[in-house]
Amino acid sequence: VAGGYLDFDNVKHAPLIDHMPLLSVPMSVFSLTSSSLGLLLVFKTNSAYARWDNARRVWGDIINKCRSLVRQSNTFFVEDRYPGHGNFRDYRRRAAAETSAFTRCLRCFLRGKEDEENLREELKELGFTPTEIKGYMGAANKQVYALQKLGETIRHYGMAPMDRANMDRILTELCDDVGACERIFKTPIPLVYSRHTARFGGSWLLLLPLAVWGVDGSWNHLGTIPSCAIISFFLLGIEELGSQLEEPFGILPMEAFCDGSIGAALNEMVIAEDEAREKERQLKAAAADSVPAAPTKAETSRGGALPDAKGVVVPVGRAARLWSRVSGGRGAERAA
């Protein structure tokens, strides 16, 4: 338009608009400013990645502590008794459901109000009553309310003070993790920094074709268009990458954390403990049925043979000693 053009025979033609000035920018301008733009992009990307990595570490810590909390409830809640309210038949199931509810309440806080209806359905599926669901949904800070309900369940069970202190320590650490998530969520990268980087990068890319055109030796400078497009694509991609990582809770798979890493794992832990306790009850019943009756005086006087505790027939002289050992073991078991 302003500098003329070459035809297919490489014949130079006059510009389409006469007396139009030829706009160009020295390449040295971009050489001097490219390092500053690179520093801005690198700093933004590193800061955004640090936020994402911190958020992922916090959620990994939450996953591990939730599993530990349910494992301890399986260990310390030795009696499968009804909590006295709600739809859960024992304290272990209530503790597991409240632990899963805590993670979902935290996810709802980080996702925003659009996730509240999803949370309501999930609490219903976990087994909470309408009154309990109303309490969760009406809380100003749902995740802290969920931790409070967990603490109440632990207190109402009435376990040993040392065991209760161990579980309460995990609740305290979970509360610290909630604070870490809130800190990341409520303190984004300063807006003025993001705006300045966007303005600097936009101006730099807008003027770049004026500098590339002057050094482009291709036919009619057609190489300027694809080269500037490729450079813009990668630089804008770096800037967009940093913008995405600024809000880590928008890209972290928290639904997979709540449903798979926490919810499914807690459910399997409770079921495994049910099977272990049922097997233990069966073994105790079998052991009680296998204990022989005490030898009578008539049997002792006849000098016959009696079965031992394992079903092996032994002389009566040994049967008396065997019975004393078995009786002593059962007495010690009752004392324990």
CSV table of C-alpha atoms in Angstrom, one decimal:
chain,number,residue,atom,x,y,z
A,1,VAL,CA,0.0,0.0,0.0
A,2,ALA,CA,2.7,2.5,1.0
A,3,GLY,CA,6.0,0.9,-0.1
A,4,GLY,CA,5.0,-0.6,-3.4
A,5,TYR,CA,4.9,-4.3,-4.3
A,6,LEU,CA,6.5,-6.9,-6.6
A,7,ASP,CA,4.6,-8.8,-9.2
A,8,PHE,CA,5.2,-12.5,-10.1
A,9,ASP,CA,8.0,-11.4,-12.4
A,10,ASN,CA,9.7,-9.5,-9.5
A,11,VAL,CA,9.0,-6.2,-11.2
A,12,LYS,CA,8.7,-3.3,-8.7
A,13,HIS,CA,5.4,-1.3,-8.8
A,14,ALA,CA,4.5,2.0,-7.3
A,15,PRO,CA,2.5,2.1,-4.0
A,16,LEU,CA,-1.2,2.0,-4.2
A,17,ILE,CA,-1.5,5.3,-2.2
A,18,ASP,CA,1.0,7.9,-3.2
A,19,HIS,CA,2.7,10.1,-0.6
A,20,MET,CA,1.6,7.8,2.2
A,21,PRO,CA,4.4,7.6,4.8
A,22,LEU,CA,5.9,4.2,5.3
A,23,LEU,CA,5.4,3.2,8.9
A,24,SER,CA,8.2,1.1,10.6
A,25,VAL,CA,9.6,0.6,14.0
A,26,PRO,CA,13.3,-0.2,14.6
A,27,MET,CA,13.9,-3.8,15.7
A,28,SER,CA,16.2,-2.5,18.4
A,29,VAL,CA,13.1,-1.3,20.3
A,30,PHE,CA,11.8,-4.9,20.6
A,31,SER,CA,15.3,-6.2,21.4
A,32,LEU,CA,15.5,-3.8,24.4
A,33,THR,CA,11.9,-4.4,25.7
A,34,SER,CA,11.6,-8.1,25.1
A,35,SER,CA,13.6,-8.9,28.3
A,36,SER,CA,11.2,-6.8,30.3
A,37,LEU,CA,8.1,-8.4,28.8
A,38,GLY,CA,9.7,-11.8,29.4
A,39,LEU,CA,10.3,-11.0,33.1
A,40,LEU,CA,6.7,-9.9,33.5
A,41,LEU,CA,5.3,-13.1,31.9
A,42,VAL,CA,7.7,-15.3,33.9
A,43,PHE,CA,6.9,-13.7,37.2
A,44,LYS,CA,3.2,-13.9,36.6
A,45,THR,CA,3.4,-17.5,35.5
A,46,ASN,CA,5.6,-18.5,38.4
A,47,SER,CA,3.3,-16.8,40.9
A,48,ALA,CA,0.2,-18.4,39.4
A,49,TYR,CA,1.8,-21.8,39.4
A,50,ALA,CA,2.9,-21.4,43.0
A,51,ARG,CA,-0.7,-20.7,43.9
A,52,TRP,CA,-1.9,-23.8,42.0
A,53,ASP,CA,0.8,-26.0,43.6
A,54,ASN,CA,-0.1,-24.7,47.1
A,55,ALA,CA,-3.8,-25.4,46.5
A,56,ARG,CA,-3.0,-28.9,45.3
A,57,ARG,CA,-0.8,-29.6,48.3
A,58,VAL,CA,-3.5,-28.4,50.7
A,59,TRP,CA,-6.1,-30.6,49.1
A,60,GLY,CA,-3.7,-33.6,49.2
A,61,ASP,CA,-3.2,-32.9,52.9
A,62,ILE,CA,-7.0,-32.8,53.3
A,63,ILE,CA,-7.4,-36.1,51.6
A,64,ASN,CA,-4.9,-37.8,53.8
A,65,LYS,CA,-6.3,-36.4,57.0
A,66,CYS,CA,-9.9,-37.3,56.2
A,67,ARG,CA,-8.8,-40.9,55.6
A,68,SER,CA,-6.8,-40.9,58.9
A,69,LEU,CA,-9.9,-39.5,60.7
A,70,VAL,CA,-12.1,-42.3,59.5
A,71,ARG,CA,-9.5,-44.9,60.2
A,72,GLN,CA,-9.2,-43.7,63.8
A,73,SER,CA,-13.0,-43.7,64.1
A,74,ASN,CA,-13.0,-47.3,63.0
A,75,THR,CA,-10.3,-48.0,65.7
A,76,PHE,CA,-11.6,-46.0,68.6
A,77,PHE,CA,-15.4,-46.4,68.1
A,78,VAL,CA,-15.3,-50.0,69.4
A,79,GLU,CA,-19.1,-50.2,70.0
A,80,ASP,CA,-21.5,-50.1,67.1
A,81,ARG,CA,-24.3,-48.3,68.9
A,82,TYR,CA,-26.9,-45.9,67.6
A,83,PRO,CA,-25.8,-42.2,67.9
A,84,GLY,CA,-29.3,-41.3,69.2
A,85,HIS,CA,-30.4,-39.2,66.2
A,86,GLY,CA,-30.3,-39.2,62.4
A,87,ASN,CA,-30.4,-42.0,59.9
A,88,PHE,CA,-27.0,-43.5,60.7
A,89,ARG,CA,-27.0,-46.8,62.6
A,90,ASP,CA,-23.6,-46.2,64.4
A,91,TYR,CA,-21.1,-43.6,65.2
A,92,ARG,CA,-18.6,-44.8,62.6
A,93,ARG,CA,-21.0,-44.2,59.7
A,94,ARG,CA,-21.9,-40.8,61.0
A,95,ALA,CA,-18.3,-39.8,61.4
A,96,ALA,CA,-17.5,-41.0,57.8
A,97,ALA,CA,-20.6,-39.2,56.4
A,98,GLU,CA,-19.7,-35.9,58.2
A,99,THR,CA,-16.1,-36.2,57.0
A,100,SER,CA,-17.3,-36.5,53.4
A,101,ALA,CA,-19.8,-33.6,54.0
A,102,PHE,CA,-16.9,-31.4,55.2
A,103,THR,CA,-15.0,-31.8,51.9
A,104,ARG,CA,-18.1,-31.1,49.9
A,105,CYS,CA,-18.9,-28.0,51.9
A,106,LEU,CA,-15.3,-26.8,51.3
A,107,ARG,CA,-15.7,-27.5,47.6
A,108,CYS,CA,-19.0,-25.5,47.5
A,109,PHE,CA,-17.3,-22.5,49.1
A,110,LEU,CA,-14.5,-22.6,46.6
A,111,ARG,CA,-16.8,-23.1,43.6
A,112,GLY,CA,-19.3,-20.5,44.6
A,113,LYS,CA,-23.1,-20.3,45.0
A,114,GLU,CA,-23.8,-22.1,41.8
A,115,ASP,CA,-22.6,-25.3,43.5
A,116,GLU,CA,-25.0,-25.1,46.5
A,117,GLU,CA,-27.8,-27.1,44.9
A,118,ASN,CA,-25.3,-29.8,44.1
A,119,LEU,CA,-24.2,-29.8,47.7
A,120,ARG,CA,-27.8,-30.1,48.9
A,121,GLU,CA,-28.3,-33.3,46.8
A,122,GLU,CA,-25.0,-34.8,47.9
A,123,LEU,CA,-25.9,-34.2,51.6
A,124,LYS,CA,-29.2,-36.0,51.0
A,125,GLU,CA,-27.4,-38.9,49.3
A,126,LEU,CA,-25.0,-39.2,52.2
A,127,GLY,CA,-28.0,-39.9,54.5
A,128,PHE,CA,-28.5,-36.7,56.5
A,129,THR,CA,-32.0,-35.7,57.6
A,130,PRO,CA,-33.8,-32.6,56.2
A,131,THR,CA,-33.1,-30.8,59.5
A,132,GLU,CA,-29.4,-31.6,59.3
A,133,ILE,CA,-29.2,-30.5,55.7
A,134,LYS,CA,-30.9,-27.3,56.6
A,135,GLY,CA,-28.3,-26.7,59.2
A,136,TYR,CA,-25.4,-27.3,56.7
A,137,MET,CA,-27.0,-25.1,54.0
A,138,GLY,CA,-27.9,-22.3,56.4
A,139,ALA,CA,-24.4,-22.0,57.9
A,140,ALA,CA,-22.4,-18.9,56.9
A,141,ASN,CA,-19.2,-20.9,56.9
A,142,LYS,CA,-20.3,-24.4,55.9
A,143,GLN,CA,-16.9,-26.1,56.1
A,144,VAL,CA,-16.3,-24.9,59.6
A,145,TYR,CA,-19.8,-25.9,60.6
A,146,ALA,CA,-19.0,-29.4,59.2
A,147,LEU,CA,-15.9,-29.6,61.4
A,148,GLN,CA,-18.0,-28.6,64.4
A,149,LYS,CA,-20.5,-31.4,63.8
A,150,LEU,CA,-17.6,-33.8,63.5
A,151,GLY,CA,-16.3,-32.6,66.9
A,152,GLU,CA,-19.7,-33.1,68.4
A,153,THR,CA,-19.9,-36.7,67.2
A,154,ILE,CA,-16.5,-37.5,68.7
A,155,ARG,CA,-17.5,-35.9,72.0
A,156,HIS,CA,-20.9,-37.6,72.2
A,157,TYR,CA,-19.4,-41.1,71.7
A,158,GLY,CA,-17.4,-40.8,75.0
A,159,MET,CA,-14.1,-42.3,74.0
A,160,ALA,CA,-10.9,-42.3,76.1
A,161,PRO,CA,-9.4,-38.9,76.6
A,162,MET,CA,-6.1,-39.8,74.7
A,163,ASP,CA,-8.0,-41.2,71.7
A,164,ARG,CA,-10.2,-38.1,71.6
A,165,ALA,CA,-7.2,-35.8,71.7
A,166,ASN,CA,-5.7,-37.6,68.7
A,167,MET,CA,-8.9,-37.1,66.7
A,168,ASP,CA,-9.3,-33.6,67.8
A,169,ARG,CA,-5.8,-32.8,66.6
A,170,ILE,CA,-6.7,-33.9,63.1
A,171,LEU,CA,-9.8,-31.7,63.2
A,172,THR,CA,-7.5,-28.7,64.2
A,173,GLU,CA,-5.2,-29.5,61.3
A,174,LEU,CA,-8.2,-29.7,58.9
A,175,CYS,CA,-9.3,-26.3,60.2
A,176,ASP,CA,-5.8,-25.0,59.3
A,177,ASP,CA,-6.2,-26.4,55.8
A,178,VAL,CA,-9.5,-24.6,55.5
A,179,GLY,CA,-7.8,-21.4,56.4
A,180,ALA,CA,-5.1,-22.0,53.7
A,181,CYS,CA,-7.8,-22.5,51.0
A,182,GLU,CA,-9.5,-19.4,52.1
A,183,ARG,CA,-6.3,-17.4,51.9
A,184,ILE,CA,-5.6,-18.6,48.4
A,185,PHE,CA,-9.2,-18.0,47.3
A,186,LYS,CA,-9.5,-14.5,48.8
A,187,THR,CA,-6.1,-13.1,47.9
A,188,PRO,CA,-5.6,-13.3,44.1
A,189,ILE,CA,-2.7,-11.8,42.2
A,190,PRO,CA,-3.0,-8.0,42.3
A,191,LEU,CA,-5.2,-6.8,39.4
A,192,VAL,CA,-2.8,-3.9,38.5
A,193,TYR,CA,-0.1,-6.4,37.8
A,194,SER,CA,-2.2,-8.5,35.5
A,195,ARG,CA,-3.5,-5.4,33.7
A,196,HIS,CA,0.0,-4.0,33.2
A,197,THR,CA,1.2,-7.3,31.8
A,198,ALA,CA,-1.7,-7.5,29.4
A,199,ARG,CA,-1.2,-3.9,28.2
A,200,PHE,CA,2.5,-4.3,27.8
A,201,GLY,CA,2.1,-7.5,25.9
A,202,GLY,CA,-0.7,-6.2,23.7
A,203,SER,CA,1.2,-3.1,22.7
A,204,TRP,CA,4.4,-5.1,22.0
A,205,LEU,CA,2.6,-7.5,19.7
A,206,LEU,CA,0.6,-4.8,18.0
A,207,LEU,CA,3.8,-3.0,16.9
A,208,LEU,CA,5.8,-6.1,16.2
A,209,PRO,CA,4.7,-6.4,12.5
A,210,LEU,CA,6.1,-2.9,11.8
A,211,ALA,CA,9.5,-4.1,12.9
A,212,VAL,CA,9.4,-7.5,11.3
A,213,TRP,CA,8.3,-6.0,7.9
A,214,GLY,CA,11.6,-4.0,7.6
A,215,VAL,CA,13.8,-7.1,8.0
A,216,ASP,CA,11.6,-9.6,6.2
A,217,GLY,CA,13.2,-10.5,2.9
A,218,SER,CA,10.4,-12.7,1.6
A,219,TRP,CA,8.4,-11.9,-1.5
A,220,ASN,CA,6.2,-8.8,-0.8
A,221,HIS,CA,7.1,-9.3,2.9
A,222,LEU,CA,4.5,-12.0,3.2
A,223,GLY,CA,6.6,-13.8,5.8
A,224,THR,CA,5.7,-11.1,8.3
A,225,ILE,CA,2.1,-12.3,8.7
A,226,PRO,CA,2.8,-15.9,9.8
A,227,SER,CA,5.8,-15.1,11.8
A,228,CYS,CA,4.0,-12.4,13.9
A,229,ALA,CA,1.0,-14.8,14.2
A,230,ILE,CA,3.1,-17.6,15.6
A,231,ILE,CA,4.9,-15.2,18.0
A,232,SER,CA,1.6,-13.8,19.2
A,233,PHE,CA,0.1,-17.3,19.7
A,234,PHE,CA,2.9,-18.4,22.0
A,235,LEU,CA,3.2,-15.2,24.0
A,236,LEU,CA,-0.6,-14.9,24.5
A,237,GLY,CA,-0.7,-18.6,25.4
A,238,ILE,CA,1.9,-18.0,28.2
A,239,GLU,CA,-0.2,-15.0,29.4
A,240,GLU,CA,-3.4,-17.1,29.3
A,241,LEU,CA,-1.7,-19.9,31.1
A,242,GLY,CA,-0.8,-17.6,34.0
A,243,SER,CA,-4.4,-16.3,34.1
A,244,GLN,CA,-5.8,-19.8,34.3
A,245,LEU,CA,-3.4,-20.8,37.1
A,246,GLU,CA,-4.3,-17.7,39.1
A,247,GLU,CA,-7.5,-19.3,40.2
A,248,PRO,CA,-6.4,-22.9,41.0
A,249,PHE,CA,-9.8,-24.0,42.5
A,250,GLY,CA,-11.4,-23.4,39.1
A,251,ILE,CA,-9.2,-26.0,37.4
A,252,LEU,CA,-8.5,-28.5,40.2
A,253,PRO,CA,-10.6,-31.6,39.9
A,254,MET,CA,-12.2,-31.2,43.4
A,255,GLU,CA,-15.3,-33.2,42.4
A,256,ALA,CA,-13.0,-36.2,41.8
A,257,PHE,CA,-11.3,-35.5,45.1
A,258,CYS,CA,-14.6,-35.5,47.0
A,259,ASP,CA,-16.2,-38.4,45.2
A,260,GLY,CA,-13.2,-40.8,44.5
A,261,SER,CA,-10.2,-40.0,46.7
A,262,ILE,CA,-12.3,-39.2,49.8
A,263,GLY,CA,-15.9,-40.4,49.5
A,264,ALA,CA,-15.3,-43.8,47.9
A,265,ALA,CA,-12.3,-44.4,50.1
A,266,LEU,CA,-14.2,-43.7,53.3
A,267,ASN,CA,-17.0,-45.9,52.3
A,268,GLU,CA,-14.6,-48.8,51.6
A,269,MET,CA,-12.9,-48.3,55.0
A,270,VAL,CA,-16.3,-48.5,56.8
A,271,ILE,CA,-17.3,-51.6,54.9
A,272,ALA,CA,-13.9,-53.3,55.5
A,273,GLU,CA,-14.3,-52.6,59.2
A,274,ASP,CA,-17.8,-54.1,59.2
A,275,GLU,CA,-16.4,-57.3,57.7
A,276,ALA,CA,-13.5,-57.4,60.1
A,277,ARG,CA,-15.8,-57.0,63.1
A,278,GLU,CA,-18.2,-59.6,61.8
A,279,LYS,CA,-15.3,-62.0,61.4
A,280,GLU,CA,-14.1,-61.3,64.9
A,281,ARG,CA,-17.5,-62.0,66.3
A,282,GLN,CA,-17.7,-65.3,64.5
A,283,LEU,CA,-14.2,-66.3,65.7
A,284,LYS,CA,-15.2,-65.5,69.3
A,285,ALA,CA,-18.4,-67.5,69.0
A,286,ALA,CA,-16.5,-70.5,67.5
A,287,ALA,CA,-13.9,-70.3,70.3
A,288,ALA,CA,-16.7,-70.2,73.0
A,289,ASP,CA,-18.4,-73.3,71.4
A,290,SER,CA,-15.1,-75.2,71.3
A,291,VAL,CA,-14.3,-74.9,75.1
A,292,PRO,CA,-15.1,-78.3,76.8
A,293,ALA,CA,-17.1,-78.8,79.9
A,294,ALA,CA,-15.4,-79.4,83.2
A,295,PRO,CA,-14.8,-83.2,83.9
A,296,THR,CA,-17.1,-84.7,86.5
A,297,LYS,CA,-16.1,-86.8,89.4
A,298,ALA,CA,-17.7,-89.9,87.8
A,299,GLU,CA,-15.7,-89.4,84.6
A,300,THR,CA,-12.5,-88.9,86.5
A,301,SER,CA,-13.1,-92.0,88.6
A,302,ARG,CA,-13.7,-94.1,85.5
A,303,GLY,CA,-10.3,-93.0,84.1
A,304,GLY,CA,-11.8,-92.5,80.6
A,305,ALA,CA,-10.7,-90.0,77.9
A,306,LEU,CA,-12.0,-86.5,77.2
A,307,PRO,CA,-11.6,-84.2,74.2
A,308,ASP,CA,-9.3,-81.2,74.6
A,309,ALA,CA,-10.0,-77.7,73.4
A,310,LYS,CA,-8.9,-78.5,69.8
A,311,GLY,CA,-11.0,-81.7,69.6
A,312,VAL,CA,-8.1,-84.1,70.3
A,313,VAL,CA,-8.9,-87.0,72.7
A,314,VAL,CA,-6.5,-86.9,75.7
A,315,PRO,CA,-6.3,-89.0,78.9
A,316,VAL,CA,-8.4,-87.8,81.9
A,317,GLY,CA,-5.3,-87.0,83.9
A,318,ARG,CA,-4.3,-84.4,81.3
A,319,ALA,CA,-7.9,-83.2,80.9
A,320,ALA,CA,-7.9,-81.7,84.4
A,321,ARG,CA,-4.8,-79.7,83.7
A,322,LEU,CA,-6.1,-78.6,80.3
A,323,TRP,CA,-9.3,-77.4,81.8
A,324,SER,CA,-7.5,-75.4,84.4
A,325,ARG,CA,-5.5,-73.6,81.6
A,326,VAL,CA,-8.6,-73.0,79.5
A,327,SER,CA,-10.6,-71.7,82.5
A,328,GLY,CA,-7.8,-69.4,83.5
A,329,GLY,CA,-7.6,-68.0,80.0
A,330,ARG,CA,-11.3,-67.3,79.9
A,331,GLY,CA,-11.1,-65.5,83.2
A,332,ALA,CA,-8.3,-63.4,81.9
A,333,GLU,CA,-10.3,-62.6,78.8
A,334,ARG,CA,-13.3,-61.5,80.9
A,335,ALA,CA,-11.1,-59.3,82.9
A,336,ALA,CA,-9.7,-57.7,79.8
